[in-house]
PDB file of N, CA, C and O in Angstrom:
ATOM      1  N   GLN A   1       0.517  10.542 -10.330  1.00 39.00           N
ATOM      2  CA  GLN A   1       0.210  10.432  -8.914  1.00 39.00           C
ATOM      3  C   GLN A   1      -1.220   9.927  -8.774  1.00 39.00           C
ATOM      4  O   GLN A   1      -2.128  10.419  -9.419  1.00 39.00           O
ATOM      5  N   VAL A   2      -1.397   8.941  -7.946  1.00 42.00           N
ATOM      6  CA  VAL A   2      -2.707   8.326  -7.734  1.00 42.00           C
ATOM      7  C   VAL A   2      -3.163   8.655  -6.332  1.00 42.00           C
ATOM      8  O   VAL A   2      -2.402   8.579  -5.382  1.00 42.00           O
ATOM      9  N   ASP A   3      -4.414   9.066  -6.182  1.00 50.00           N
ATOM     10  CA  ASP A   3      -4.942   9.246  -4.833  1.00 50.00           C
ATOM     11  C   ASP A   3      -6.279   8.534  -4.723  1.00 50.00           C
ATOM     12  O   ASP A   3      -6.778   7.979  -5.690  1.00 50.00           O
ATOM     13  N   THR A   4      -6.880   8.570  -3.558  1.00 52.00           N
ATOM     14  CA  THR A   4      -8.094   7.795  -3.329  1.00 52.00           C
ATOM     15  C   THR A   4      -9.293   8.349  -4.069  1.00 52.00           C
ATOM     16  O   THR A   4     -10.339   7.720  -4.099  1.00 52.00           O
ATOM     17  N   ASN A   5      -9.165   9.519  -4.678  1.00 58.00           N
ATOM     18  CA  ASN A   5     -10.276  10.102  -5.403  1.00 58.00           C
ATOM     19  C   ASN A   5     -10.181   9.865  -6.905  1.00 58.00           C
ATOM     20  O   ASN A   5     -10.906  10.477  -7.670  1.00 58.00           O
ATOM     21  N   THR A   6      -9.276   9.001  -7.337  1.00 58.00           N
ATOM     22  CA  THR A   6      -9.133   8.712  -8.762  1.00 58.00           C
ATOM     23  C   THR A   6      -9.557   7.278  -9.038  1.00 58.00           C
ATOM     24  O   THR A   6      -9.561   6.438  -8.137  1.00 58.00           O
ATOM     25  N   PRO A   7      -9.890   6.991 -10.290  1.00 60.00           N
ATOM     26  CA  PRO A   7     -10.251   5.607 -10.610  1.00 60.00           C
ATOM     27  C   PRO A   7      -9.071   4.644 -10.503  1.00 60.00           C
ATOM     28  O   PRO A   7      -9.253   3.437 -10.477  1.00 60.00           O
ATOM     29  N   ASN A   8      -7.838   5.169 -10.395  1.00 62.00           N
ATOM     30  CA  ASN A   8      -6.652   4.323 -10.279  1.00 62.00           C
ATOM     31  C   ASN A   8      -6.324   3.946  -8.840  1.00 62.00           C
ATOM     32  O   ASN A   8      -5.355   3.250  -8.597  1.00 62.00           O
ATOM     33  N   ALA A   9      -7.094   4.431  -7.891  1.00 68.00           N
ATOM     34  CA  ALA A   9      -6.816   4.135  -6.489  1.00 68.00           C
ATOM     35  C   ALA A   9      -6.963   2.640  -6.231  1.00 68.00           C
ATOM     36  O   ALA A   9      -7.811   1.973  -6.815  1.00 68.00           O
ATOM     37  N   CYS A  10      -6.110   2.106  -5.365  1.00 71.00           N
ATOM     38  CA  CYS A  10      -6.151   0.691  -4.999  1.00 71.00           C
ATOM     39  C   CYS A  10      -6.599   0.573  -3.555  1.00 71.00           C
ATOM     40  O   CYS A  10      -6.157   1.330  -2.700  1.00 71.00           O
ATOM     41  N   HIS A  11      -7.463  -0.374  -3.297  1.00 69.00           N
ATOM     42  CA  HIS A  11      -7.926  -0.622  -1.940  1.00 69.00           C
ATOM     43  C   HIS A  11      -7.460  -2.010  -1.535  1.00 69.00           C
ATOM     44  O   HIS A  11      -7.711  -2.984  -2.229  1.00 69.00           O
ATOM     45  N   ILE A  12      -6.769  -2.078  -0.402  1.00 73.00           N
ATOM     46  CA  ILE A  12      -6.244  -3.341   0.107  1.00 73.00           C
ATOM     47  C   ILE A  12      -6.827  -3.545   1.499  1.00 73.00           C
ATOM     48  O   ILE A  12      -6.706  -2.681   2.362  1.00 73.00           O
ATOM     49  N   GLU A  13      -7.472  -4.668   1.701  1.00 70.00           N
ATOM     50  CA  GLU A  13      -8.101  -4.967   2.981  1.00 70.00           C
ATOM     51  C   GLU A  13      -7.063  -5.424   4.004  1.00 70.00           C
ATOM     52  O   GLU A  13      -6.174  -6.203   3.682  1.00 70.00           O
ATOM     53  N   ILE A  14      -7.187  -4.926   5.230  1.00 68.00           N
ATOM     54  CA  ILE A  14      -6.299  -5.388   6.286  1.00 68.00           C
ATOM     55  C   ILE A  14      -6.747  -6.763   6.757  1.00 68.00           C
ATOM     56  O   ILE A  14      -7.864  -7.184   6.481  1.00 68.00           O
ATOM     57  N   GLY A  15      -5.868  -7.422   7.466  1.00 67.00           N
ATOM     58  CA  GLY A  15      -6.189  -8.733   8.016  1.00 67.00           C
ATOM     59  C   GLY A  15      -5.854  -9.879   7.087  1.00 67.00           C
ATOM     60  O   GLY A  15      -6.027 -11.027   7.454  1.00 67.00           O
ATOM     61  N   SER A  16      -5.387  -9.557   5.889  1.00 72.00           N
ATOM     62  CA  SER A  16      -5.061 -10.630   4.954  1.00 72.00           C
ATOM     63  C   SER A  16      -3.698 -11.249   5.244  1.00 72.00           C
ATOM     64  O   SER A  16      -3.371 -12.287   4.696  1.00 72.00           O
ATOM     65  N   ASP A  17      -2.926 -10.619   6.109  1.00 80.00           N
ATOM     66  CA  ASP A  17      -1.611 -11.139   6.475  1.00 80.00           C
ATOM     67  C   ASP A  17      -1.452 -10.979   7.983  1.00 80.00           C
ATOM     68  O   ASP A  17      -1.521  -9.868   8.504  1.00 80.00           O
ATOM     69  N   LYS A  18      -1.303 -12.082   8.689  1.00 86.00           N
ATOM     70  CA  LYS A  18      -1.164 -12.027  10.148  1.00 86.00           C
ATOM     71  C   LYS A  18       0.177 -11.422  10.537  1.00 86.00           C
ATOM     72  O   LYS A  18       1.204 -11.738   9.942  1.00 86.00           O
ATOM     73  N   ARG A  19       0.174 -10.533  11.530  1.00 88.00           N
ATOM     74  CA  ARG A  19       1.379  -9.852  11.987  1.00 88.00           C
ATOM     75  C   ARG A  19       1.474  -9.923  13.518  1.00 88.00           C
ATOM     76  O   ARG A  19       1.079  -8.996  14.215  1.00 88.00           O
ATOM     77  N   PRO A  20       2.000 -11.024  14.069  1.00 91.00           N
ATOM     78  CA  PRO A  20       2.125 -11.137  15.528  1.00 91.00           C
ATOM     79  C   PRO A  20       2.989 -10.035  16.129  1.00 91.00           C
ATOM     80  O   PRO A  20       2.810  -9.658  17.283  1.00 91.00           O
ATOM     81  N   ASP A  21       3.931  -9.495  15.337  1.00 92.00           N
ATOM     82  CA  ASP A  21       4.781  -8.425  15.850  1.00 92.00           C
ATOM     83  C   ASP A  21       3.979  -7.167  16.157  1.00 92.00           C
ATOM     84  O   ASP A  21       4.335  -6.396  17.054  1.00 92.00           O
ATOM     85  N   LEU A  22       2.870  -6.934  15.462  1.00 88.00           N
ATOM     86  CA  LEU A  22       2.035  -5.768  15.756  1.00 88.00           C
ATOM     87  C   LEU A  22       1.406  -5.883  17.135  1.00 88.00           C
ATOM     88  O   LEU A  22       1.300  -4.891  17.855  1.00 88.00           O
ATOM     89  N   ALA A  23       0.996  -7.090  17.500  1.00 89.00           N
ATOM     90  CA  ALA A  23       0.422  -7.300  18.829  1.00 89.00           C
ATOM     91  C   ALA A  23       1.460  -7.030  19.913  1.00 89.00           C
ATOM     92  O   ALA A  23       1.129  -6.506  20.977  1.00 89.00           O
ATOM     93  N   ILE A  24       2.718  -7.336  19.641  1.00 93.00           N
ATOM     94  CA  ILE A  24       3.784  -7.084  20.614  1.00 93.00           C
ATOM     95  C   ILE A  24       4.027  -5.578  20.767  1.00 93.00           C
ATOM     96  O   ILE A  24       4.155  -5.064  21.875  1.00 93.00           O
ATOM     97  N   HIS A  25       4.055  -4.870  19.649  1.00 91.00           N
ATOM     98  CA  HIS A  25       4.339  -3.428  19.678  1.00 91.00           C
ATOM     99  C   HIS A  25       3.138  -2.586  20.098  1.00 91.00           C
ATOM    100  O   HIS A  25       3.307  -1.461  20.556  1.00 91.00           O
ATOM    101  N   PHE A  26       1.933  -3.126  19.924  1.00 89.00           N
ATOM    102  CA  PHE A  26       0.713  -2.405  20.277  1.00 89.00           C
ATOM    103  C   PHE A  26      -0.168  -3.277  21.172  1.00 89.00           C
ATOM    104  O   PHE A  26      -1.256  -3.695  20.781  1.00 89.00           O
ATOM    105  N   PRO A  27       0.292  -3.547  22.405  1.00 91.00           N
ATOM    106  CA  PRO A  27      -0.420  -4.488  23.270  1.00 91.00           C
ATOM    107  C   PRO A  27      -1.816  -4.016  23.687  1.00 91.00           C
ATOM    108  O   PRO A  27      -2.658  -4.843  24.035  1.00 91.00           O
ATOM    109  N   ARG A  28      -2.080  -2.728  23.638  1.00 92.00           N
ATOM    110  CA  ARG A  28      -3.399  -2.222  24.044  1.00 92.00           C
ATOM    111  C   ARG A  28      -4.409  -2.196  22.901  1.00 92.00           C
ATOM    112  O   ARG A  28      -5.568  -1.877  23.119  1.00 92.00           O
ATOM    113  N   VAL A  29      -3.961  -2.520  21.703  1.00 89.00           N
ATOM    114  CA  VAL A  29      -4.859  -2.520  20.546  1.00 89.00           C
ATOM    115  C   VAL A  29      -5.410  -3.926  20.354  1.00 89.00           C
ATOM    116  O   VAL A  29      -4.660  -4.870  20.077  1.00 89.00           O
ATOM    117  N   GLN A  30      -6.713  -4.050  20.511  1.00 89.00           N
ATOM    118  CA  GLN A  30      -7.357  -5.349  20.369  1.00 89.00           C
ATOM    119  C   GLN A  30      -7.230  -5.851  18.934  1.00 89.00           C
ATOM    120  O   GLN A  30      -7.437  -5.104  17.979  1.00 89.00           O
ATOM    121  N   ASN A  31      -6.852  -7.090  18.773  1.00 88.00           N
ATOM    122  CA  ASN A  31      -6.691  -7.741  17.465  1.00 88.00           C
ATOM    123  C   ASN A  31      -5.640  -7.075  16.579  1.00 88.00           C
ATOM    124  O   ASN A  31      -5.744  -7.102  15.346  1.00 88.00           O
ATOM    125  N   ALA A  32      -4.622  -6.492  17.182  1.00 87.00           N
ATOM    126  CA  ALA A  32      -3.574  -5.817  16.405  1.00 87.00           C
ATOM    127  C   ALA A  32      -2.884  -6.772  15.436  1.00 87.00           C
ATOM    128  O   ALA A  32      -2.451  -6.352  14.362  1.00 87.00           O
ATOM    129  N   GLU A  33      -2.818  -8.042  15.784  1.00 89.00           N
ATOM    130  CA  GLU A  33      -2.154  -9.012  14.904  1.00 89.00           C
ATOM    131  C   GLU A  33      -2.869  -9.164  13.561  1.00 89.00           C
ATOM    132  O   GLU A  33      -2.321  -9.694  12.612  1.00 89.00           O
ATOM    133  N   ASN A  34      -4.087  -8.668  13.466  1.00 86.00           N
ATOM    134  CA  ASN A  34      -4.840  -8.720  12.212  1.00 86.00           C
ATOM    135  C   ASN A  34      -4.621  -7.472  11.349  1.00 86.00           C
ATOM    136  O   ASN A  34      -5.316  -7.276  10.364  1.00 86.00           O
ATOM    137  N   GLY A  35      -3.667  -6.647  11.710  1.00 82.00           N
ATOM    138  CA  GLY A  35      -3.431  -5.394  10.991  1.00 82.00           C
ATOM    139  C   GLY A  35      -2.533  -5.522   9.785  1.00 82.00           C
ATOM    140  O   GLY A  35      -2.266  -4.530   9.112  1.00 82.00           O
ATOM    141  N   GLY A  36      -2.049  -6.711   9.489  1.00 81.00           N
ATOM    142  CA  GLY A  36      -1.158  -6.882   8.343  1.00 81.00           C
ATOM    143  C   GLY A  36      -1.932  -6.898   7.032  1.00 81.00           C
ATOM    144  O   GLY A  36      -3.136  -7.107   7.003  1.00 81.00           O
ATOM    145  N   PHE A  37      -1.224  -6.642   5.960  1.00 77.00           N
ATOM    146  CA  PHE A  37      -1.857  -6.675   4.645  1.00 77.00           C
ATOM    147  C   PHE A  37      -0.827  -6.993   3.578  1.00 77.00           C
ATOM    148  O   PHE A  37       0.362  -6.805   3.765  1.00 77.00           O
ATOM    149  N   LYS A  38      -1.294  -7.496   2.480  1.00 76.00           N
ATOM    150  CA  LYS A  38      -0.495  -7.722   1.282  1.00 76.00           C
ATOM    151  C   LYS A  38      -1.341  -7.254   0.120  1.00 76.00           C
ATOM    152  O   LYS A  38      -2.560  -7.362   0.153  1.00 76.00           O
ATOM    153  N   GLY A  39      -0.695  -6.773  -0.905  1.00 75.00           N
ATOM    154  CA  GLY A  39      -1.454  -6.355  -2.071  1.00 75.00           C
ATOM    155  C   GLY A  39      -0.547  -6.063  -3.240  1.00 75.00           C
ATOM    156  O   GLY A  39       0.671  -5.993  -3.095  1.00 75.00           O
ATOM    157  N   VAL A  40      -1.164  -5.893  -4.374  1.00 75.00           N
ATOM    158  CA  VAL A  40      -0.442  -5.553  -5.599  1.00 75.00           C
ATOM    159  C   VAL A  40      -0.969  -4.205  -6.071  1.00 75.00           C
ATOM    160  O   VAL A  40      -2.183  -4.005  -6.169  1.00 75.00           O
ATOM    161  N   ILE A  41      -0.051  -3.314  -6.353  1.00 77.00           N
ATOM    162  CA  ILE A  41      -0.422  -1.994  -6.834  1.00 77.00           C
ATOM    163  C   ILE A  41       0.081  -1.861  -8.266  1.00 77.00           C
ATOM    164  O   ILE A  41       1.286  -1.816  -8.501  1.00 77.00           O
ATOM    165  N   PRO A  42      -0.824  -1.834  -9.251  1.00 77.00           N
ATOM    166  CA  PRO A  42      -0.381  -1.699 -10.638  1.00 77.00           C
ATOM    167  C   PRO A  42       0.181  -0.299 -10.876  1.00 77.00           C
ATOM    168  O   PRO A  42      -0.452   0.693 -10.544  1.00 77.00           O
ATOM    169  N   LEU A  43       1.394  -0.233 -11.414  1.00 76.00           N
ATOM    170  CA  LEU A  43       2.064   1.046 -11.622  1.00 76.00           C
ATOM    171  C   LEU A  43       1.899   1.581 -13.034  1.00 76.00           C
ATOM    172  O   LEU A  43       2.269   2.709 -13.318  1.00 76.00           O
ATOM    173  N   GLY A  44       1.375   0.791 -13.936  1.00 76.00           N
ATOM    174  CA  GLY A  44       1.150   1.247 -15.299  1.00 76.00           C
ATOM    175  C   GLY A  44       2.406   1.152 -16.143  1.00 76.00           C
ATOM    176  O   GLY A  44       3.410   0.561 -15.754  1.00 76.00           O
ATOM    177  N   GLU A  45       2.362   1.745 -17.307  1.00 77.00           N
ATOM    178  CA  GLU A  45       3.451   1.654 -18.275  1.00 77.00           C
ATOM    179  C   GLU A  45       4.452   2.806 -18.163  1.00 77.00           C
ATOM    180  O   GLU A  45       5.540   2.734 -18.706  1.00 77.00           O
ATOM    181  N   GLU A  46       4.087   3.882 -17.509  1.00 77.00           N
ATOM    182  CA  GLU A  46       4.964   5.044 -17.418  1.00 77.00           C
ATOM    183  C   GLU A  46       6.173   4.740 -16.536  1.00 77.00           C
ATOM    184  O   GLU A  46       6.031   4.247 -15.418  1.00 77.00           O
ATOM    185  N   GLU A  47       7.365   5.040 -17.048  1.00 81.00           N
ATOM    186  CA  GLU A  47       8.584   4.796 -16.284  1.00 81.00           C
ATOM    187  C   GLU A  47       8.913   6.012 -15.421  1.00 81.00           C
ATOM    188  O   GLU A  47       8.524   7.125 -15.729  1.00 81.00           O
ATOM    189  N   GLY A  48       9.677   5.768 -14.368  1.00 83.00           N
ATOM    190  CA  GLY A  48      10.148   6.851 -13.521  1.00 83.00           C
ATOM    191  C   GLY A  48       9.610   6.750 -12.112  1.00 83.00           C
ATOM    192  O   GLY A  48       8.977   5.764 -11.730  1.00 83.00           O
ATOM    193  N   PRO A  49       9.862   7.791 -11.317  1.00 88.00           N
ATOM    194  CA  PRO A  49       9.436   7.761  -9.914  1.00 88.00           C
ATOM    195  C   PRO A  49       7.920   7.929  -9.790  1.00 88.00           C
ATOM    196  O   PRO A  49       7.299   8.681 -10.525  1.00 88.00           O
ATOM    197  N   ILE A  50       7.356   7.175  -8.871  1.00 85.00           N
ATOM    198  CA  ILE A  50       5.934   7.255  -8.565  1.00 85.00           C
ATOM    199  C   ILE A  50       5.811   7.368  -7.051  1.00 85.00           C
ATOM    200  O   ILE A  50       6.412   6.595  -6.309  1.00 85.00           O
ATOM    201  N   VAL A  51       5.043   8.338  -6.592  1.00 86.00           N
ATOM    202  CA  VAL A  51       4.821   8.517  -5.157  1.00 86.00           C
ATOM    203  C   VAL A  51       3.547   7.762  -4.771  1.00 86.00           C
ATOM    204  O   VAL A  51       2.477   8.038  -5.308  1.00 86.00           O
ATOM    205  N   LEU A  52       3.704   6.804  -3.871  1.00 85.00           N
ATOM    206  CA  LEU A  52       2.556   6.062  -3.344  1.00 85.00           C
ATOM    207  C   LEU A  52       2.206   6.661  -1.984  1.00 85.00           C
ATOM    208  O   LEU A  52       3.069   6.817  -1.125  1.00 85.00           O
ATOM    209  N   LYS A  53       0.951   7.003  -1.800  1.00 85.00           N
ATOM    210  CA  LYS A  53       0.480   7.529  -0.516  1.00 85.00           C
ATOM    211  C   LYS A  53      -0.440   6.493   0.109  1.00 85.00           C
ATOM    212  O   LYS A  53      -1.288   5.917  -0.566  1.00 85.00           O
ATOM    213  N   PHE A  54      -0.258   6.256   1.392  1.00 83.00           N
ATOM    214  CA  PHE A  54      -1.007   5.226   2.095  1.00 83.00           C
ATOM    215  C   PHE A  54      -1.922   5.860   3.140  1.00 83.00           C
ATOM    216  O   PHE A  54      -1.490   6.696   3.925  1.00 83.00           O
ATOM    217  N   TYR A  55      -3.186   5.433   3.105  1.00 83.00           N
ATOM    218  CA  TYR A  55      -4.188   5.917   4.041  1.00 83.00           C
ATOM    219  C   TYR A  55      -4.885   4.733   4.687  1.00 83.00           C
ATOM    220  O   TYR A  55      -5.071   3.705   4.057  1.00 83.00           O
ATOM    221  N   ALA A  56      -5.291   4.919   5.920  1.00 79.00           N
ATOM    222  CA  ALA A  56      -6.197   3.966   6.569  1.00 79.00           C
ATOM    223  C   ALA A  56      -7.590   4.571   6.471  1.00 79.00           C
ATOM    224  O   ALA A  56      -7.758   5.772   6.634  1.00 79.00           O
ATOM    225  N   VAL A  57      -8.577   3.733   6.172  1.00 77.00           N
ATOM    226  CA  VAL A  57      -9.956   4.193   6.070  1.00 77.00           C
ATOM    227  C   VAL A  57     -10.789   3.354   7.031  1.00 77.00           C
ATOM    228  O   VAL A  57     -10.791   2.128   6.955  1.00 77.00           O
ATOM    229  N   THR A  58     -11.480   4.039   7.930  1.00 77.00           N
ATOM    230  CA  THR A  58     -12.301   3.327   8.908  1.00 77.00           C
ATOM    231  C   THR A  58     -13.594   2.846   8.253  1.00 77.00           C
ATOM    232  O   THR A  58     -13.926   3.225   7.127  1.00 77.00           O
ATOM    233  N   HIS A  59     -14.344   2.028   8.976  1.00 77.00           N
ATOM    234  CA  HIS A  59     -15.631   1.542   8.474  1.00 77.00           C
ATOM    235  C   HIS A  59     -16.608   2.697   8.256  1.00 77.00           C
ATOM    236  O   HIS A  59     -17.540   2.589   7.469  1.00 77.00           O
ATOM    237  N   LYS A  60     -16.391   3.811   8.955  1.00 86.00           N
ATOM    238  CA  LYS A  60     -17.261   4.984   8.813  1.00 86.00           C
ATOM    239  C   LYS A  60     -16.775   5.937   7.721  1.00 86.00           C
ATOM    240  O   LYS A  60     -17.354   6.989   7.513  1.00 86.00           O
ATOM    241  N   GLY A  61     -15.679   5.569   7.041  1.00 83.00           N
ATOM    242  CA  GLY A  61     -15.189   6.379   5.936  1.00 83.00           C
ATOM    243  C   GLY A  61     -14.164   7.444   6.308  1.00 83.00           C
ATOM    244  O   GLY A  61     -13.721   8.200   5.451  1.00 83.00           O
ATOM    245  N   LYS A  62     -13.766   7.520   7.556  1.00 87.00           N
ATOM    246  CA  LYS A  62     -12.768   8.505   7.971  1.00 87.00           C
ATOM    247  C   LYS A  62     -11.392   8.052   7.498  1.00 87.00           C
ATOM    248  O   LYS A  62     -11.035   6.885   7.652  1.00 87.00           O
ATOM    249  N   LYS A  63     -10.609   8.975   6.894  1.00 85.00           N
ATOM    250  CA  LYS A  63      -9.279   8.640   6.383  1.00 85.00           C
ATOM    251  C   LYS A  63      -8.198   9.197   7.298  1.00 85.00           C
ATOM    252  O   LYS A  63      -8.322  10.289   7.828  1.00 85.00           O
ATOM    253  N   ALA A  64      -7.122   8.429   7.456  1.00 85.00           N
ATOM    254  CA  ALA A  64      -5.949   8.867   8.210  1.00 85.00           C
ATOM    255  C   ALA A  64      -4.714   8.579   7.356  1.00 85.00           C
ATOM    256  O   ALA A  64      -4.512   7.453   6.905  1.00 85.00           O
ATOM    257  N   PHE A  65      -3.910   9.594   7.127  1.00 87.00           N
ATOM    258  CA  PHE A  65      -2.694   9.439   6.328  1.00 87.00           C
ATOM    259  C   PHE A  65      -1.670   8.637   7.122  1.00 87.00           C
ATOM    260  O   PHE A  65      -1.367   8.955   8.268  1.00 87.00           O
ATOM    261  N   LEU A  66      -1.128   7.575   6.504  1.00 83.00           N
ATOM    262  CA  LEU A  66      -0.146   6.723   7.163  1.00 83.00           C
ATOM    263  C   LEU A  66       1.282   7.039   6.741  1.00 83.00           C
ATOM    264  O   LEU A  66       2.207   6.889   7.519  1.00 83.00           O
ATOM    265  N   GLY A  67       1.459   7.450   5.507  1.00 88.00           N
ATOM    266  CA  GLY A  67       2.800   7.742   5.023  1.00 88.00           C
ATOM    267  C   GLY A  67       2.858   7.653   3.517  1.00 88.00           C
ATOM    268  O   GLY A  67       1.867   7.395   2.846  1.00 88.00           O
ATOM    269  N   LYS A  68       4.046   7.890   2.991  1.00 90.00           N
ATOM    270  CA  LYS A  68       4.231   7.790   1.547  1.00 90.00           C
ATOM    271  C   LYS A  68       5.577   7.168   1.249  1.00 90.00           C
ATOM    272  O   LYS A  68       6.481   7.156   2.078  1.00 90.00           O
ATOM    273  N   ARG A  69       5.687   6.638   0.048  1.00 89.00           N
ATOM    274  CA  ARG A  69       6.920   6.000  -0.388  1.00 89.00           C
ATOM    275  C   ARG A  69       7.071   6.272  -1.878  1.00 89.00           C
ATOM    276  O   ARG A  69       6.120   6.182  -2.634  1.00 89.00           O
ATOM    277  N   THR A  70       8.291   6.601  -2.294  1.00 91.00           N
ATOM    278  CA  THR A  70       8.575   6.790  -3.708  1.00 91.00           C
ATOM    279  C   THR A  70       9.199   5.514  -4.248  1.00 91.00           C
ATOM    280  O   THR A  70      10.152   4.991  -3.675  1.00 91.00           O
ATOM    281  N   VAL A  71       8.620   5.004  -5.326  1.00 86.00           N
ATOM    282  CA  VAL A  71       9.148   3.817  -5.992  1.00 86.00           C
ATOM    283  C   VAL A  71       9.481   4.194  -7.423  1.00 86.00           C
ATOM    284  O   VAL A  71       8.981   5.186  -7.960  1.00 86.00           O
ATOM    285  N   PHE A  72      10.343   3.424  -8.054  1.00 85.00           N
ATOM    286  CA  PHE A  72      10.748   3.702  -9.424  1.00 85.00           C
ATOM    287  C   PHE A  72      10.247   2.584 -10.331  1.00 85.00           C
ATOM    288  O   PHE A  72      10.592   1.423 -10.151  1.00 85.00           O
ATOM    289  N   ASN A  73       9.429   2.952 -11.273  1.00 81.00           N
ATOM    290  CA  ASN A  73       8.858   2.005 -12.219  1.00 81.00           C
ATOM    291  C   ASN A  73       9.769   1.960 -13.439  1.00 81.00           C
ATOM    292  O   ASN A  73      10.005   2.977 -14.083  1.00 81.00           O
ATOM    293  N   THR A  74      10.315   0.778 -13.737  1.00 78.00           N
ATOM    294  CA  THR A  74      11.177   0.618 -14.901  1.00 78.00           C
ATOM    295  C   THR A  74      10.752  -0.614 -15.674  1.00 78.00           C
ATOM    296  O   THR A  74      10.210  -1.564 -15.113  1.00 78.00           O
ATOM    297  N   ARG A  75      11.009  -0.588 -16.943  1.00 69.00           N
ATOM    298  CA  ARG A  75      10.749  -1.754 -17.788  1.00 69.00           C
ATOM    299  C   ARG A  75      12.091  -2.380 -18.104  1.00 69.00           C
ATOM    300  O   ARG A  75      12.870  -1.836 -18.851  1.00 69.00           O
ATOM    301  N   SER A  76      12.324  -3.513 -17.526  1.00 61.00           N
ATOM    302  CA  SER A  76      13.598  -4.193 -17.710  1.00 61.00           C
ATOM    303  C   SER A  76      13.636  -4.878 -19.076  1.00 61.00           C
ATOM    304  O   SER A  76      12.656  -5.450 -19.527  1.00 61.00           O
ATOM    305  N   GLN A  77      14.794  -4.856 -19.717  1.00 52.00           N
ATOM    306  CA  GLN A  77      14.949  -5.528 -21.001  1.00 52.00           C
ATOM    307  C   GLN A  77      14.841  -7.043 -20.849  1.00 52.00           C
ATOM    308  O   GLN A  77      14.592  -7.740 -21.812  1.00 52.00           O
ATOM    309  N   ILE A  78      14.989  -7.537 -19.647  1.00 52.00           N
ATOM    310  CA  ILE A  78      14.865  -8.964 -19.400  1.00 52.00           C
ATOM    311  C   ILE A  78      13.463  -9.442 -19.770  1.00 52.00           C
ATOM    312  O   ILE A  78      13.277 -10.536 -20.273  1.00 52.00           O
ATOM    313  N   PHE A  79      12.470  -8.606 -19.532  1.00 56.00           N
ATOM    314  CA  PHE A  79      11.084  -8.999 -19.752  1.00 56.00           C
ATOM    315  C   PHE A  79      10.586  -8.678 -21.155  1.00 56.00           C
ATOM    316  O   PHE A  79       9.486  -9.055 -21.504  1.00 56.00           O
ATOM    317  N   GLU A  80      11.362  -7.978 -21.952  1.00 55.00           N
ATOM    318  CA  GLU A  80      10.919  -7.645 -23.293  1.00 55.00           C
ATOM    319  C   GLU A  80      11.243  -8.777 -24.254  1.00 55.00           C
ATOM    320  O   GLU A  80      12.263  -9.473 -24.108  1.00 55.00           O
ATOM    321  N   LYS A  81      10.397  -8.974 -25.233  1.00 55.00           N
ATOM    322  CA  LYS A  81      10.619 -10.023 -26.235  1.00 55.00           C
ATOM    323  C   LYS A  81      11.828  -9.661 -27.099  1.00 55.00           C
ATOM    324  O   LYS A  81      12.039  -8.494 -27.405  1.00 55.00           O
ATOM    325  N   PRO A  82      12.626 -10.662 -27.487  1.00 53.00           N
ATOM    326  CA  PRO A  82      13.813 -10.382 -28.320  1.00 53.00           C
ATOM    327  C   PRO A  82      13.435  -9.922 -29.717  1.00 53.00           C
ATOM    328  O   PRO A  82      12.393 -10.115 -30.204  1.00 53.00           O
TER     329      PRO A  82
END
């Protein structure tokens, strides 16, 4: 399990992916269309379920929990050398 207090934590900047649908759903939020993001989260070599927890961090350092998702890390034989 990785959290923001470990060296394995990943930081992804918002605004790297435009999301016009956010502006539609949140019309009172200024620049909501800039709330999209894309990123890569390295899962390491360990196989099995991994719980990813997502937080928003303000410019002042305040954290807000957004949600979590369980993903399954597997090593496919397709990618292994014969």
